[in-house]
Amino acid sequence: GHLATLRFASAVFNVSGISRVCSHQFVRSKHLDFLQRSQRYCKEVDTHFTIPPEKDWELAFDIHYRQCLDLYTKLLREGVKKENARFVLPEATHTEFNVVGNLQAWRDFIKLRADPHAQWEIREVAKQINNILAKECPNLFFWMN
């Protein structure tokens, strides 16, 4: 039951294909450290978007996201800096980051973000990370569906 020893082992994950909405929730985990893909320096012209599971609204979300991406691309073509053009991109824009934390921080993250009350996207990421850790550290983490 003594968790202090968990601070001496760490795990690093590359997380990709999630929305910036999800990444905003992720980076609130104060005992994890992040290196996130920059929209200031990286072009988002080939990006993808997360579409929320809202019945009958998928097409509307997709149309809106494509319009935003078209405007972003037009702004870049007209010479607007990437750091300014990114303001038109939706929070659903996919991102990627590396995240590191000790095992105690991962247990805390999973307890909070794999909870049924957590937002659906971060909950799925937390479960996936948990299941990887359960495979590697079966005495500390337990499989989730």
mmCIF file of C-alpha atoms in Angstrom:
data_model
loop_
_atom_site.group_PDB
_atom_site.id
_atom_site.type_symbol
_atom_site.label_atom_id
_atom_site.label_comp_id
_atom_site.label_asym_id
_atom_site.label_seq_id
_atom_site.Cartn_x
_atom_site.Cartn_y
_atom_site.Cartn_z
ATOM 1 C CA GLY A 1 0.000 0.000 0.000
ATOM 2 C CA HIS A 2 2.998 2.335 0.221
ATOM 3 C CA LEU A 3 3.012 4.330 -3.027
ATOM 4 C CA ALA A 4 6.231 6.357 -2.566
ATOM 5 C CA THR A 5 8.313 3.717 -4.345
ATOM 6 C CA LEU A 6 6.203 4.239 -7.485
ATOM 7 C CA ARG A 7 7.825 7.642 -7.893
ATOM 8 C CA PHE A 8 11.090 5.955 -8.928
ATOM 9 C CA ALA A 9 9.767 4.216 -12.049
ATOM 10 C CA SER A 10 8.349 6.067 -15.012
ATOM 11 C CA ALA A 11 6.614 5.464 -18.317
ATOM 12 C CA VAL A 12 6.615 7.495 -21.525
ATOM 13 C CA PHE A 13 3.805 7.418 -24.092
ATOM 14 C CA ASN A 14 3.329 8.949 -27.513
ATOM 15 C CA VAL A 15 -0.299 9.997 -27.748
ATOM 16 C CA SER A 16 -1.677 10.869 -31.181
ATOM 17 C CA GLY A 17 -4.956 11.129 -33.026
ATOM 18 C CA ILE A 18 -6.751 12.938 -30.223
ATOM 19 C CA SER A 19 -8.383 16.349 -30.308
ATOM 20 C CA ARG A 20 -6.859 19.414 -28.759
ATOM 21 C CA VAL A 21 -9.921 19.372 -26.459
ATOM 22 C CA CYS A 22 -8.654 16.074 -25.095
ATOM 23 C CA SER A 23 -5.066 17.337 -24.872
ATOM 24 C CA HIS A 24 -6.246 20.342 -22.841
ATOM 25 C CA GLN A 25 -7.705 17.936 -20.291
ATOM 26 C CA PHE A 26 -4.577 15.785 -20.383
ATOM 27 C CA VAL A 27 -2.134 18.618 -19.673
ATOM 28 C CA ARG A 28 -4.046 19.506 -16.500
ATOM 29 C CA SER A 29 -2.399 16.435 -14.936
ATOM 30 C CA LYS A 30 0.166 18.305 -12.923
ATOM 31 C CA HIS A 31 2.575 15.414 -12.295
ATOM 32 C CA LEU A 32 2.958 14.474 -15.960
ATOM 33 C CA ASP A 33 5.247 16.297 -18.398
ATOM 34 C CA PHE A 34 4.435 16.960 -22.041
ATOM 35 C CA LEU A 35 6.018 17.801 -25.356
ATOM 36 C CA GLN A 36 3.149 18.665 -27.741
ATOM 37 C CA ARG A 37 3.150 19.222 -31.498
ATOM 38 C CA SER A 38 3.149 22.950 -32.155
ATOM 39 C CA GLN A 39 0.487 24.561 -34.316
ATOM 40 C CA ARG A 40 2.718 27.606 -34.427
ATOM 41 C CA TYR A 41 5.483 25.833 -36.334
ATOM 42 C CA CYS A 42 3.694 22.875 -37.986
ATOM 43 C CA LYS A 43 1.226 23.269 -40.826
ATOM 44 C CA GLU A 44 -2.157 21.673 -40.216
ATOM 45 C CA VAL A 45 -3.134 21.232 -43.883
ATOM 46 C CA ASP A 46 -3.231 17.400 -43.724
ATOM 47 C CA THR A 47 -4.808 17.186 -40.305
ATOM 48 C CA HIS A 48 -7.761 15.157 -39.127
ATOM 49 C CA PHE A 49 -10.505 16.005 -36.659
ATOM 50 C CA THR A 50 -12.289 14.214 -33.852
ATOM 51 C CA ILE A 51 -16.019 14.087 -34.397
ATOM 52 C CA PRO A 52 -18.029 13.766 -31.165
ATOM 53 C CA PRO A 53 -20.475 10.853 -31.037
ATOM 54 C CA GLU A 54 -23.538 13.050 -31.324
ATOM 55 C CA LYS A 55 -26.321 11.220 -33.106
ATOM 56 C CA ASP A 56 -27.390 12.898 -36.349
ATOM 57 C CA TRP A 57 -24.736 15.646 -36.077
ATOM 58 C CA GLU A 58 -21.653 13.913 -37.526
ATOM 59 C CA LEU A 59 -22.079 15.461 -40.976
ATOM 60 C CA ALA A 60 -22.591 18.970 -39.575
ATOM 61 C CA PHE A 61 -19.393 18.664 -37.506
ATOM 62 C CA ASP A 62 -17.467 17.358 -40.523
ATOM 63 C CA ILE A 63 -18.686 20.175 -42.802
ATOM 64 C CA HIS A 64 -17.748 22.817 -40.220
ATOM 65 C CA TYR A 65 -14.287 21.314 -39.684
ATOM 66 C CA ARG A 66 -13.608 21.225 -43.439
ATOM 67 C CA GLN A 67 -14.680 24.872 -43.793
ATOM 68 C CA CYS A 68 -12.282 25.857 -41.007
ATOM 69 C CA LEU A 69 -9.457 23.898 -42.628
ATOM 70 C CA ASP A 70 -10.200 25.524 -46.004
ATOM 71 C CA LEU A 71 -10.031 28.980 -44.406
ATOM 72 C CA TYR A 72 -6.777 28.061 -42.610
ATOM 73 C CA THR A 73 -5.240 26.906 -45.905
ATOM 74 C CA LYS A 74 -6.415 30.075 -47.677
ATOM 75 C CA LEU A 75 -4.884 32.247 -44.958
ATOM 76 C CA LEU A 76 -1.537 30.451 -45.308
ATOM 77 C CA ARG A 77 -1.615 30.877 -49.111
ATOM 78 C CA GLU A 78 -2.227 34.590 -48.632
ATOM 79 C CA GLY A 79 0.835 34.911 -46.406
ATOM 80 C CA VAL A 80 -0.715 34.850 -42.945
ATOM 81 C CA LYS A 81 1.735 33.339 -40.457
ATOM 82 C CA LYS A 82 0.936 29.844 -39.157
ATOM 83 C CA GLU A 83 0.874 31.224 -35.627
ATOM 84 C CA ASN A 84 -2.003 33.534 -36.617
ATOM 85 C CA ALA A 85 -3.828 31.303 -39.102
ATOM 86 C CA ARG A 86 -4.199 28.600 -36.418
ATOM 87 C CA PHE A 87 -6.794 30.753 -34.639
ATOM 88 C CA VAL A 88 -9.461 29.561 -37.102
ATOM 89 C CA LEU A 89 -8.841 25.852 -36.415
ATOM 90 C CA PRO A 90 -11.376 24.006 -34.261
ATOM 91 C CA GLU A 91 -10.489 22.404 -30.951
ATOM 92 C CA ALA A 92 -11.295 19.083 -32.653
ATOM 93 C CA THR A 93 -8.029 19.344 -34.632
ATOM 94 C CA HIS A 94 -5.868 16.309 -33.972
ATOM 95 C CA THR A 95 -2.669 16.711 -32.040
ATOM 96 C CA GLU A 96 0.224 14.584 -30.905
ATOM 97 C CA PHE A 97 2.473 14.672 -27.858
ATOM 98 C CA ASN A 98 4.905 12.717 -25.756
ATOM 99 C CA VAL A 99 4.043 12.426 -22.099
ATOM 100 C CA VAL A 100 6.144 11.109 -19.238
ATOM 101 C CA GLY A 101 5.257 10.442 -15.651
ATOM 102 C CA ASN A 102 6.177 8.261 -12.747
ATOM 103 C CA LEU A 103 3.917 5.329 -11.955
ATOM 104 C CA GLN A 104 2.236 7.128 -9.063
ATOM 105 C CA ALA A 105 1.312 9.994 -11.413
ATOM 106 C CA TRP A 106 -0.056 7.486 -13.944
ATOM 107 C CA ARG A 107 -2.199 5.812 -11.281
ATOM 108 C CA ASP A 108 -3.603 9.207 -10.298
ATOM 109 C CA PHE A 109 -4.258 10.132 -13.939
ATOM 110 C CA ILE A 110 -6.018 6.838 -14.658
ATOM 111 C CA LYS A 111 -8.148 7.022 -11.516
ATOM 112 C CA LEU A 112 -9.380 10.472 -12.527
ATOM 113 C CA ARG A 113 -9.638 10.146 -16.310
ATOM 114 C CA ALA A 114 -10.828 6.521 -16.713
ATOM 115 C CA ASP A 115 -13.770 7.241 -14.437
ATOM 116 C CA PRO A 116 -17.209 6.848 -16.083
ATOM 117 C CA HIS A 117 -17.889 10.542 -15.395
ATOM 118 C CA ALA A 118 -14.854 11.689 -17.396
ATOM 119 C CA GLN A 119 -15.305 13.003 -20.932
ATOM 120 C CA TRP A 120 -15.499 10.120 -23.453
ATOM 121 C CA GLU A 121 -12.314 10.875 -25.419
ATOM 122 C CA ILE A 122 -9.912 11.220 -22.482
ATOM 123 C CA ARG A 123 -11.570 8.234 -20.808
ATOM 124 C CA GLU A 124 -10.682 6.036 -23.800
ATOM 125 C CA VAL A 125 -7.075 7.261 -23.819
ATOM 126 C CA ALA A 126 -6.764 6.655 -20.064
ATOM 127 C CA LYS A 127 -8.074 3.101 -20.467
ATOM 128 C CA GLN A 128 -5.617 2.384 -23.279
ATOM 129 C CA ILE A 129 -2.677 3.672 -21.223
ATOM 130 C CA ASN A 130 -3.907 1.713 -18.221
ATOM 131 C CA ASN A 131 -4.067 -1.514 -20.240
ATOM 132 C CA ILE A 132 -0.518 -1.041 -21.529
ATOM 133 C CA LEU A 133 0.674 -0.465 -17.966
ATOM 134 C CA ALA A 134 -1.371 -3.464 -16.738
ATOM 135 C CA LYS A 135 0.520 -5.639 -19.211
ATOM 136 C CA GLU A 136 3.903 -4.283 -18.078
ATOM 137 C CA CYS A 137 3.145 -3.867 -14.351
ATOM 138 C CA PRO A 138 0.354 -6.355 -13.540
ATOM 139 C CA ASN A 139 0.744 -5.933 -9.771
ATOM 140 C CA LEU A 140 0.100 -2.167 -9.996
ATOM 141 C CA PHE A 141 -2.429 -1.742 -12.827
ATOM 142 C CA PHE A 142 -5.475 -3.816 -13.717
ATOM 143 C CA TRP A 143 -7.167 -4.423 -17.074
ATOM 144 C CA MET A 144 -10.127 -2.242 -18.040
ATOM 145 C CA ASN A 145 -12.732 -2.657 -20.761
#
